[in-house]
Amino acid sequence: MKRAKRHASPTLLKPRNPVARSPLLGKGGAHGKTGAAKRRQAKVELARISRNPDEIE
Amino acid sequence: MNDRVPSDLRLPAAVAVLKEGRVTSRALAEMHLARIAATDAAIEAWAHLDPARVRAEADRCDAVPLATRGPLAGIAVGVKDIFATADLPTENGSPIFVGHRAAQDAEAVARLRRAGAYVFGKTVTTEFAYFQPGKTRNPWNARHTPGGSSSGSAAAVAAGQVLAAIGTQTNGSMIRPAAFCGIAGFKPTRGTIPYTGVFAFSPTLDQVGTYARDVAGAALLASVLAEPGLISATPAALARPLRLLYLGSYPWTAIDREATEALDGAVTRLRQAGAEIVAAEFPPPWHDAHLVLRTIMLHEAATGLETVQARERRRMSPTLNAALDEGRATPRADYEAALRRRDDAIDAFTRWLAKFDAVLSPPAVGAAPADLTSTGDPACCSLWSLTGFPAISIPIGRAANGLPLGVQIVAAQRADDRMLAAAAWCEAQLPFAAMP
């Protein structure tokens, strides 16, 4: 007979660190971009502009 | 991005998108480095280039707040290796100066930095900016010279490795490489851009100039380097049709057939577009103008390099030693007479040009020669270097062998803005989009 999984007792959970920094805050909030994303965007934008400089106002 | 295909991006457009923050200096630097990796083995435009330093400089530019950025913020500029730079060697194209470090930047380099640009690397120069070639080859065909003495600066811009570069001209060192490499090369009125901190071959004749893919880019770069108010950042639109002189040849040299045909064709198209163009004969009293320049140039070079040559003759090329020996043998009285002739030439050609906006003439006797032991003939530039008049070369077509041909546009001293406006209009009528 299959035995039921044993779960740890709720009392053994470590308490949440109240001063821990959310990873979301590291990129300027939920909609901010990471440094890598910004670099990627600049590269894509440069490639687009390089192909068609006339679109620059 | 395909690094084997050069970008169509021009300097003014890059300045605009960097200023808006749409593109980072680092992304632009990476594009330049990738293009160099793809092309420079055949061209060898650089005397000193450190990719790690380039990336650090680009990141430093990106850290500057948008609101406080200068007019060339984040732009990488190739600098001829006779400009003193505090953070890179300055070797003057000579084994005598290998590893030499200047204590401070040349004034032109300092102005670049103050405008927010950075030195991408040092570009190859001929030996002491004279005729002995460096390692650089023409981006259009590596068996051909890129011209000199600003060889690396012209080749790097032509190959799309950087958007802008600076160089110098004593005889034909800006205009000729621009013509051979198919880019815009601008030499402002002598003294417009300070020469402090640049190796002096002939203090009476030496001038700083700029390279970009087009007239607007060359003008923009020069406007930042020039004394305030002398060069506008953007060439003005014409208020009336141009009046131009067409000087198809110089009495001391012969222009080859292809170059003449290309120039004649350009003149026809400019006339059709509305310019009034008057064919001119070269004024007979000045058939020796190239010799006047030579007397001044070599006498001053011999004086300036006297102690170096006395100590290091064996590490100088035979070409340079012969030129310096010739300059030293020139009597002082001949040199002083040549200086007086120069003053007279400035007056005479200022009067000659008074009723015209600019002169159209060949920038070189033909396309870049298939010869890596010389940098070609500067004969078409000698008069305008002697007088210190502003000149610009723009590409107008290609020879049968695929190498570019250009037109040189010249005006009287301090008419730089008028000349640039004329050049921008001519460029618009004679579009040249090809790249190596």
Short mmCIF file of C-alpha atoms in Angstrom, two decimals, chain B:
data_model
loop_
_atom_site.label_atom_id
_atom_site.label_comp_id
_atom_site.label_asym_id
_atom_site.label_seq_id
_atom_site.Cartn_x
_atom_site.Cartn_y
_atom_site.Cartn_z
CA MET B 1 23.78 43.03 -37.51
CA ASN B 2 25.92 41.60 -40.25
CA ASP B 3 29.45 42.82 -39.52
CA ARG B 4 30.50 42.11 -43.08
CA VAL B 5 27.98 44.65 -44.36
CA PRO B 6 28.90 48.18 -43.32
CA SER B 7 26.29 50.25 -41.54
CA ASP B 8 24.63 53.13 -43.39
CA LEU B 9 24.70 55.12 -40.18
CA ARG B 10 26.23 58.60 -40.53
CA LEU B 11 27.73 60.78 -37.83
CA PRO B 12 24.88 63.34 -37.46
CA ALA B 13 22.28 60.55 -37.17
CA ALA B 14 24.37 58.72 -34.57
CA VAL B 15 24.76 61.92 -32.56
CA ALA B 16 20.98 62.38 -32.62
CA VAL B 17 20.08 58.91 -31.38
CA LEU B 18 22.79 58.93 -28.72
CA LYS B 19 21.57 62.27 -27.45
CA GLU B 20 18.03 60.90 -27.17
CA GLY B 21 19.28 57.81 -25.37
CA ARG B 22 17.77 55.51 -28.01
CA VAL B 23 21.15 53.93 -28.59
CA THR B 24 24.07 53.54 -26.20
CA SER B 25 27.66 54.42 -26.84
CA ARG B 26 28.51 50.88 -25.81
CA ALA B 27 26.26 49.37 -28.50
CA LEU B 28 27.90 51.66 -31.07
CA ALA B 29 31.36 50.68 -29.81
CA GLU B 30 30.47 47.00 -30.11
CA MET B 31 29.32 47.61 -33.69
CA HIS B 32 32.63 49.32 -34.48
CA LEU B 33 34.67 46.53 -32.87
CA ALA B 34 32.73 43.85 -34.74
CA ARG B 35 33.26 45.67 -38.02
CA ILE B 36 36.99 45.97 -37.28
CA ALA B 37 37.18 42.26 -36.47
CA ALA B 38 35.54 41.53 -39.83
CA THR B 39 37.60 43.91 -41.98
CA ASP B 40 40.80 45.17 -40.42
CA ALA B 41 43.04 42.21 -41.16
CA ALA B 42 43.11 43.39 -44.77
CA ILE B 43 43.21 47.14 -44.03
CA GLU B 44 45.28 47.63 -40.84
CA ALA B 45 44.02 51.12 -40.13
CA TRP B 46 44.99 51.18 -36.46
CA ALA B 47 48.30 51.93 -34.81
CA HIS B 48 46.87 51.49 -31.28
CA LEU B 49 43.54 49.96 -30.43
CA ASP B 50 42.55 48.36 -27.12
CA PRO B 51 39.01 46.91 -27.15
CA ALA B 52 38.82 46.76 -23.33
CA ARG B 53 39.69 50.45 -23.13
CA VAL B 54 37.13 51.24 -25.85
CA ARG B 55 34.38 49.47 -23.90
CA ALA B 56 35.31 51.27 -20.69
CA GLU B 57 35.27 54.64 -22.48
CA ALA B 58 31.88 53.88 -24.05
CA ASP B 59 30.43 52.86 -20.66
CA ARG B 60 31.80 56.07 -19.15
CA CYS B 61 29.99 58.06 -21.88
CA ASP B 62 26.76 56.16 -21.23
CA ALA B 63 26.94 57.04 -17.53
CA VAL B 64 26.70 60.77 -18.31
CA PRO B 65 23.11 62.02 -17.74
CA LEU B 66 21.28 62.80 -20.98
CA ALA B 67 20.66 66.40 -19.98
CA THR B 68 24.36 67.20 -19.56
CA ARG B 69 25.74 65.46 -22.64
CA GLY B 70 27.95 67.37 -25.08
CA PRO B 71 27.45 67.80 -28.84
CA LEU B 72 29.38 64.61 -29.68
CA ALA B 73 28.35 62.57 -26.65
CA GLY B 74 29.30 58.91 -26.94
CA ILE B 75 30.91 59.21 -30.38
CA ALA B 76 34.08 57.21 -31.03
CA VAL B 77 36.69 59.12 -33.03
CA GLY B 78 39.77 57.72 -34.74
CA VAL B 79 42.77 59.97 -34.10
CA LYS B 80 45.82 60.12 -36.35
CA ASP B 81 48.89 58.95 -34.48
CA ILE B 82 50.61 62.34 -34.54
CA PHE B 83 48.08 63.91 -32.11
CA ALA B 84 49.29 63.74 -28.52
CA THR B 85 47.04 61.59 -26.35
CA ALA B 86 47.61 61.19 -22.63
CA ASP B 87 46.08 57.71 -22.46
CA LEU B 88 47.48 56.11 -25.62
CA PRO B 89 50.94 56.05 -27.23
CA THR B 90 51.83 58.66 -29.85
CA GLU B 91 54.43 57.20 -32.18
CA ASN B 92 54.31 59.58 -35.19
CA GLY B 93 54.59 56.61 -37.55
CA SER B 94 58.27 56.26 -36.68
CA PRO B 95 60.27 53.53 -34.92
CA ILE B 96 62.07 56.35 -33.12
CA PHE B 97 58.91 57.09 -31.12
CA VAL B 98 57.78 53.54 -30.36
CA GLY B 99 55.95 53.49 -27.01
CA HIS B 100 56.19 57.27 -26.62
CA ARG B 101 53.60 58.67 -24.22
CA ALA B 102 52.62 62.33 -24.29
CA ALA B 103 52.12 64.14 -21.00
CA GLN B 104 48.80 65.61 -22.12
CA ASP B 105 46.29 65.62 -24.93
CA ALA B 106 46.60 67.76 -28.01
CA GLU B 107 44.13 70.65 -27.83
CA ALA B 108 41.98 69.12 -30.60
CA VAL B 109 41.77 65.84 -28.66
CA ALA B 110 40.91 67.71 -25.46
CA ARG B 111 38.09 69.46 -27.34
CA LEU B 112 36.79 66.11 -28.58
CA ARG B 113 36.64 64.82 -25.03
CA ARG B 114 34.99 68.00 -23.73
CA ALA B 115 32.32 67.54 -26.41
CA GLY B 116 31.58 64.09 -24.99
CA ALA B 117 33.39 62.04 -27.64
CA TYR B 118 36.22 59.64 -26.88
CA VAL B 119 39.36 58.49 -28.65
CA PHE B 120 38.54 55.08 -30.15
CA GLY B 121 42.16 54.43 -31.04
CA LYS B 122 45.14 55.92 -32.85
CA THR B 123 45.16 55.57 -36.61
CA VAL B 124 48.14 54.82 -38.80
CA THR B 125 50.10 57.76 -40.19
CA THR B 126 52.93 57.82 -42.65
CA GLU B 127 56.35 58.42 -41.10
CA PHE B 128 56.18 61.85 -39.41
CA ALA B 129 53.16 62.60 -41.64
CA TYR B 130 55.43 62.73 -44.72
CA PHE B 131 55.49 60.27 -47.63
CA GLN B 132 56.85 56.96 -46.32
CA PRO B 133 53.71 54.78 -46.05
CA GLY B 134 52.58 52.93 -42.96
CA LYS B 135 50.93 49.50 -43.00
CA THR B 136 47.41 50.65 -43.99
CA ARG B 137 45.87 49.53 -47.27
CA ASN B 138 42.91 50.83 -49.25
CA PRO B 139 39.58 49.32 -48.06
CA TRP B 140 38.32 49.17 -51.66
CA ASN B 141 41.25 47.09 -52.82
CA ALA B 142 44.07 46.09 -50.50
CA ARG B 143 46.63 46.24 -53.31
CA HIS B 144 46.09 50.00 -53.56
CA THR B 145 47.31 52.80 -51.32
CA PRO B 146 44.75 54.54 -49.10
CA GLY B 147 46.72 57.76 -49.64
CA GLY B 148 48.52 59.58 -46.90
CA SER B 149 49.57 60.84 -44.60
CA SER B 150 46.26 60.46 -42.76
CA SER B 151 46.04 56.90 -44.09
CA GLY B 152 44.46 55.05 -41.18
CA SER B 153 41.89 57.75 -40.39
CA ALA B 154 40.57 57.77 -43.96
CA ALA B 155 40.61 53.98 -44.34
CA ALA B 156 38.85 53.38 -41.01
CA VAL B 157 35.98 55.74 -41.87
CA ALA B 158 35.70 54.36 -45.40
CA ALA B 159 35.53 50.78 -44.12
CA GLY B 160 32.77 51.68 -41.64
CA GLN B 161 35.01 50.96 -38.66
CA VAL B 162 34.24 54.34 -37.07
CA LEU B 163 31.91 57.16 -38.05
CA ALA B 164 34.50 59.89 -37.71
CA ALA B 165 38.22 60.50 -37.55
CA ILE B 166 40.69 63.35 -37.51
CA GLY B 167 43.89 63.88 -39.43
CA THR B 168 46.18 66.61 -40.67
CA GLN B 169 47.30 68.09 -43.97
CA THR B 170 50.56 69.79 -44.88
CA ASN B 171 50.37 69.17 -48.64
CA GLY B 172 47.70 66.61 -49.59
CA SER B 173 47.33 64.50 -46.45
CA MET B 174 43.58 64.93 -45.83
CA ILE B 175 42.08 65.54 -49.26
CA ARG B 176 43.98 62.84 -51.15
CA PRO B 177 43.16 59.95 -48.74
CA ALA B 178 39.51 61.09 -48.70
CA ALA B 179 39.40 60.90 -52.50
CA PHE B 180 41.22 57.55 -52.63
CA CYS B 181 38.94 56.02 -49.98
CA GLY B 182 35.60 57.51 -51.12
CA ILE B 183 34.64 59.61 -48.08
CA ALA B 184 34.30 63.27 -47.12
CA GLY B 185 37.58 64.84 -46.00
CA PHE B 186 37.47 68.44 -44.79
CA LYS B 187 40.44 70.71 -44.22
CA PRO B 188 39.20 74.02 -42.75
CA THR B 189 40.91 77.36 -43.19
CA ARG B 190 44.39 77.09 -41.70
CA GLY B 191 44.32 77.90 -37.99
CA THR B 192 40.61 77.23 -37.55
CA ILE B 193 41.36 74.14 -35.46
CA PRO B 194 44.27 74.53 -33.02
CA TYR B 195 47.41 72.58 -33.89
CA THR B 196 48.81 72.58 -30.33
CA GLY B 197 50.04 69.15 -29.32
CA VAL B 198 50.20 67.77 -32.86
CA PHE B 199 53.53 66.82 -34.46
CA ALA B 200 54.61 69.83 -36.52
CA PHE B 201 56.16 69.05 -39.90
CA SER B 202 55.78 72.55 -41.31
CA PRO B 203 54.24 75.06 -38.89
CA THR B 204 53.35 77.47 -41.70
CA LEU B 205 51.35 74.81 -43.59
CA ASP B 206 50.14 72.13 -41.13
CA GLN B 207 46.38 71.97 -40.60
CA VAL B 208 43.96 69.73 -38.72
CA GLY B 209 41.06 68.20 -40.67
CA THR B 210 38.09 65.88 -40.26
CA TYR B 211 36.78 62.72 -41.95
CA ALA B 212 33.23 61.38 -42.06
CA ARG B 213 31.02 59.61 -44.57
CA ASP B 214 29.40 62.86 -45.66
CA VAL B 215 29.76 66.64 -45.66
CA ALA B 216 27.41 67.08 -42.70
CA GLY B 217 29.47 64.69 -40.58
CA ALA B 218 32.79 66.29 -41.46
CA ALA B 219 31.32 69.74 -40.72
CA LEU B 220 29.81 68.64 -37.41
CA LEU B 221 33.11 67.22 -36.20
CA ALA B 222 35.02 70.32 -37.33
CA SER B 223 32.52 72.63 -35.61
CA VAL B 224 33.37 71.03 -32.28
CA LEU B 225 37.12 71.27 -32.86
CA ALA B 226 37.18 74.79 -34.29
CA GLU B 227 37.57 78.04 -32.46
CA PRO B 228 34.06 79.15 -31.42
CA GLY B 229 31.91 80.63 -34.17
CA LEU B 230 34.15 79.71 -37.10
CA ILE B 231 32.32 76.61 -38.39
CA SER B 232 28.60 75.91 -38.11
CA ALA B 233 27.52 72.48 -36.92
CA THR B 234 25.17 72.05 -39.88
CA PRO B 235 25.85 73.23 -43.45
CA ALA B 236 23.34 75.90 -44.39
CA ALA B 237 20.82 75.51 -47.21
CA LEU B 238 21.58 77.63 -50.26
CA ALA B 239 19.75 80.91 -50.56
CA ARG B 240 20.52 81.22 -54.30
CA PRO B 241 22.04 79.10 -57.07
CA LEU B 242 25.76 78.47 -56.73
CA ARG B 243 28.41 80.27 -58.80
CA LEU B 244 31.36 77.96 -59.17
CA LEU B 245 34.73 78.02 -60.90
CA TYR B 246 35.80 74.80 -62.57
CA LEU B 247 39.55 74.26 -62.49
CA GLY B 248 40.06 70.97 -64.29
CA SER B 249 43.82 70.68 -63.93
CA TYR B 250 46.99 72.12 -62.44
CA PRO B 251 49.97 73.13 -64.59
CA TRP B 252 52.44 71.02 -62.64
CA THR B 253 50.70 67.66 -63.09
CA ALA B 254 48.50 65.68 -65.46
CA ILE B 255 45.04 64.44 -64.48
CA ASP B 256 44.17 60.99 -65.76
CA ARG B 257 41.37 60.47 -68.27
CA GLU B 258 38.93 58.69 -65.95
CA ALA B 259 39.21 61.36 -63.26
CA THR B 260 38.67 64.11 -65.83
CA GLU B 261 35.64 62.36 -67.31
CA ALA B 262 34.12 61.83 -63.87
CA LEU B 263 34.65 65.48 -63.00
CA ASP B 264 33.28 66.70 -66.35
CA GLY B 265 30.21 64.52 -65.78
CA ALA B 266 29.75 65.95 -62.29
CA VAL B 267 30.01 69.50 -63.64
CA THR B 268 27.32 68.71 -66.23
CA ARG B 269 24.99 67.34 -63.55
CA LEU B 270 25.56 70.32 -61.28
CA ARG B 271 24.80 72.71 -64.15
CA GLN B 272 21.61 70.79 -64.88
CA ALA B 273 20.68 71.15 -61.20
CA GLY B 274 21.01 74.93 -61.46
CA ALA B 275 24.60 75.87 -60.65
CA GLU B 276 26.39 78.44 -62.76
CA ILE B 277 29.81 76.98 -63.48
CA VAL B 278 32.58 78.87 -65.24
CA ALA B 279 35.57 76.96 -66.59
CA ALA B 280 38.82 78.61 -65.48
CA GLU B 281 42.40 78.56 -66.69
CA PHE B 282 45.07 78.41 -64.04
CA PRO B 283 46.57 81.91 -63.50
CA PRO B 284 50.02 81.89 -65.19
CA PRO B 285 51.91 83.82 -62.47
CA TRP B 286 51.33 80.90 -60.12
CA HIS B 287 52.60 78.00 -62.21
CA ASP B 288 55.31 77.51 -59.58
CA ALA B 289 52.98 77.49 -56.53
CA HIS B 290 53.77 73.83 -55.81
CA LEU B 291 57.49 74.70 -55.62
CA VAL B 292 56.80 77.56 -53.21
CA LEU B 293 55.00 75.08 -50.96
CA ARG B 294 57.85 72.59 -51.25
CA THR B 295 60.46 75.20 -50.28
CA ILE B 296 58.55 76.22 -47.16
CA MET B 297 57.57 72.67 -46.20
CA LEU B 298 60.99 71.05 -46.45
CA HIS B 299 62.92 73.96 -44.95
CA GLU B 300 60.65 74.01 -41.90
CA ALA B 301 60.68 70.21 -41.59
CA ALA B 302 64.49 70.17 -41.74
CA THR B 303 64.65 72.80 -39.01
CA GLY B 304 62.10 71.09 -36.78
CA LEU B 305 63.59 67.62 -37.15
CA GLU B 306 67.25 68.69 -37.19
CA THR B 307 68.25 67.19 -33.84
CA VAL B 308 66.17 64.04 -34.38
CA GLN B 309 67.72 63.45 -37.79
CA ALA B 310 71.24 64.12 -36.51
CA ARG B 311 70.77 61.43 -33.87
CA GLU B 312 68.49 58.97 -35.65
CA ARG B 313 69.22 59.20 -39.38
CA ARG B 314 69.51 55.43 -39.68
CA ARG B 315 66.02 54.91 -38.29
CA MET B 316 64.48 57.34 -40.77
CA SER B 317 63.42 56.30 -44.25
CA PRO B 318 65.56 57.30 -47.24
CA THR B 319 62.56 59.28 -48.52
CA LEU B 320 62.38 61.38 -45.37
CA ASN B 321 66.15 61.80 -45.05
CA ALA B 322 66.35 63.03 -48.65
CA ALA B 323 63.52 65.52 -48.06
CA LEU B 324 65.11 66.86 -44.88
CA ASP B 325 68.51 67.12 -46.57
CA GLU B 326 66.89 69.08 -49.38
CA GLY B 327 65.21 71.39 -46.88
CA ARG B 328 68.45 71.97 -45.01
CA ALA B 329 70.25 72.86 -48.23
CA THR B 330 67.67 75.54 -49.03
CA PRO B 331 69.16 78.98 -48.34
CA ARG B 332 67.35 81.00 -45.70
CA ALA B 333 66.78 83.78 -48.25
CA ASP B 334 64.92 81.36 -50.56
CA TYR B 335 62.72 80.26 -47.69
CA GLU B 336 61.89 83.86 -46.76
CA ALA B 337 61.15 84.67 -50.39
CA ALA B 338 58.82 81.66 -50.48
CA LEU B 339 56.97 82.96 -47.44
CA ARG B 340 56.46 86.31 -49.20
CA ARG B 341 55.25 84.49 -52.32
CA ARG B 342 52.78 82.62 -50.13
CA ASP B 343 51.35 85.90 -48.81
CA ASP B 344 51.03 87.13 -52.40
CA ALA B 345 49.32 83.88 -53.43
CA ILE B 346 46.75 84.24 -50.66
CA ASP B 347 45.93 87.76 -51.87
CA ALA B 348 45.85 86.77 -55.54
CA PHE B 349 43.65 83.70 -55.15
CA THR B 350 41.33 85.50 -52.73
CA ARG B 351 40.73 88.07 -55.48
CA TRP B 352 40.44 85.30 -58.08
CA LEU B 353 37.66 83.66 -56.08
CA ALA B 354 35.87 86.84 -55.03
CA LYS B 355 32.95 86.50 -57.45
CA PHE B 356 32.46 82.78 -56.85
CA ASP B 357 31.16 80.60 -54.03
CA ALA B 358 33.78 77.93 -54.53
CA VAL B 359 36.14 76.15 -56.93
CA LEU B 360 35.57 72.65 -58.26
CA SER B 361 38.77 70.77 -59.03
CA PRO B 362 40.21 67.26 -58.93
CA PRO B 363 41.36 66.16 -55.46
CA ALA B 364 43.98 63.81 -56.93
CA VAL B 365 45.40 62.99 -60.33
CA GLY B 366 43.29 59.83 -60.48
CA ALA B 367 42.04 56.94 -58.37
CA ALA B 368 44.33 55.40 -55.75
CA PRO B 369 47.34 53.81 -57.47
CA ALA B 370 48.02 50.08 -57.12
CA ASP B 371 51.17 50.79 -55.15
CA LEU B 372 51.83 50.31 -51.45
CA THR B 373 55.30 51.88 -51.55
CA SER B 374 53.94 55.40 -51.96
CA THR B 375 50.80 57.31 -51.01
CA GLY B 376 50.15 58.86 -54.40
CA ASP B 377 50.60 62.35 -55.80
CA PRO B 378 49.46 65.34 -53.67
CA ALA B 379 49.80 67.77 -56.60
CA CYS B 380 46.11 68.74 -56.68
CA CYS B 381 46.21 69.87 -53.06
CA SER B 382 49.45 71.88 -53.05
CA LEU B 383 47.99 75.27 -54.00
CA TRP B 384 45.24 75.09 -51.37
CA SER B 385 47.64 73.93 -48.67
CA LEU B 386 49.99 76.79 -49.57
CA THR B 387 47.21 79.35 -49.26
CA GLY B 388 45.53 77.70 -46.26
CA PHE B 389 42.16 77.86 -48.01
CA PRO B 390 39.38 75.55 -46.80
CA ALA B 391 38.90 72.47 -48.98
CA ILE B 392 36.76 69.35 -48.92
CA SER B 393 36.81 66.20 -51.04
CA ILE B 394 33.61 64.27 -51.68
CA PRO B 395 33.20 61.08 -53.73
CA ILE B 396 31.42 61.35 -57.09
CA GLY B 397 31.90 57.97 -58.72
CA ARG B 398 34.20 55.05 -59.30
CA ALA B 399 36.91 54.25 -61.80
CA ALA B 400 36.73 51.15 -63.97
CA ASN B 401 38.79 49.26 -61.39
CA GLY B 402 36.16 50.03 -58.73
CA LEU B 403 38.17 52.59 -56.78
CA PRO B 404 36.51 55.89 -55.87
CA LEU B 405 36.95 59.21 -57.64
CA GLY B 406 36.18 62.54 -56.05
CA VAL B 407 35.83 66.26 -56.46
CA GLN B 408 37.67 68.85 -54.40
CA ILE B 409 35.69 71.95 -53.45
CA VAL B 410 37.65 74.98 -52.28
CA ALA B 411 36.86 78.52 -51.13
CA ALA B 412 38.82 81.51 -49.87
CA GLN B 413 40.04 81.78 -46.28
CA ARG B 414 37.27 82.07 -43.66
CA ALA B 415 34.61 81.07 -46.19
CA ASP B 416 34.35 77.62 -44.59
CA ASP B 417 30.60 77.77 -44.00
CA ARG B 418 29.90 78.95 -47.54
CA MET B 419 32.13 76.20 -48.90
CA LEU B 420 30.43 73.55 -46.75
CA ALA B 421 27.00 74.72 -47.89
CA ALA B 422 28.18 74.45 -51.50
CA ALA B 423 29.68 71.01 -50.84
CA ALA B 424 26.49 69.74 -49.17
CA TRP B 425 24.47 70.92 -52.17
CA CYS B 426 26.88 69.28 -54.62
CA GLU B 427 26.80 66.07 -52.56
CA ALA B 428 23.00 66.01 -52.78
CA GLN B 429 23.19 66.33 -56.58
CA LEU B 430 25.95 63.69 -56.89
CA PRO B 431 24.84 60.93 -54.53
CA PHE B 432 27.44 58.28 -53.74
CA ALA B 433 26.23 55.54 -51.41
CA ALA B 434 28.75 52.81 -52.20
CA MET B 435 31.00 51.41 -49.49
CA PRO B 436 33.87 48.95 -49.76
#
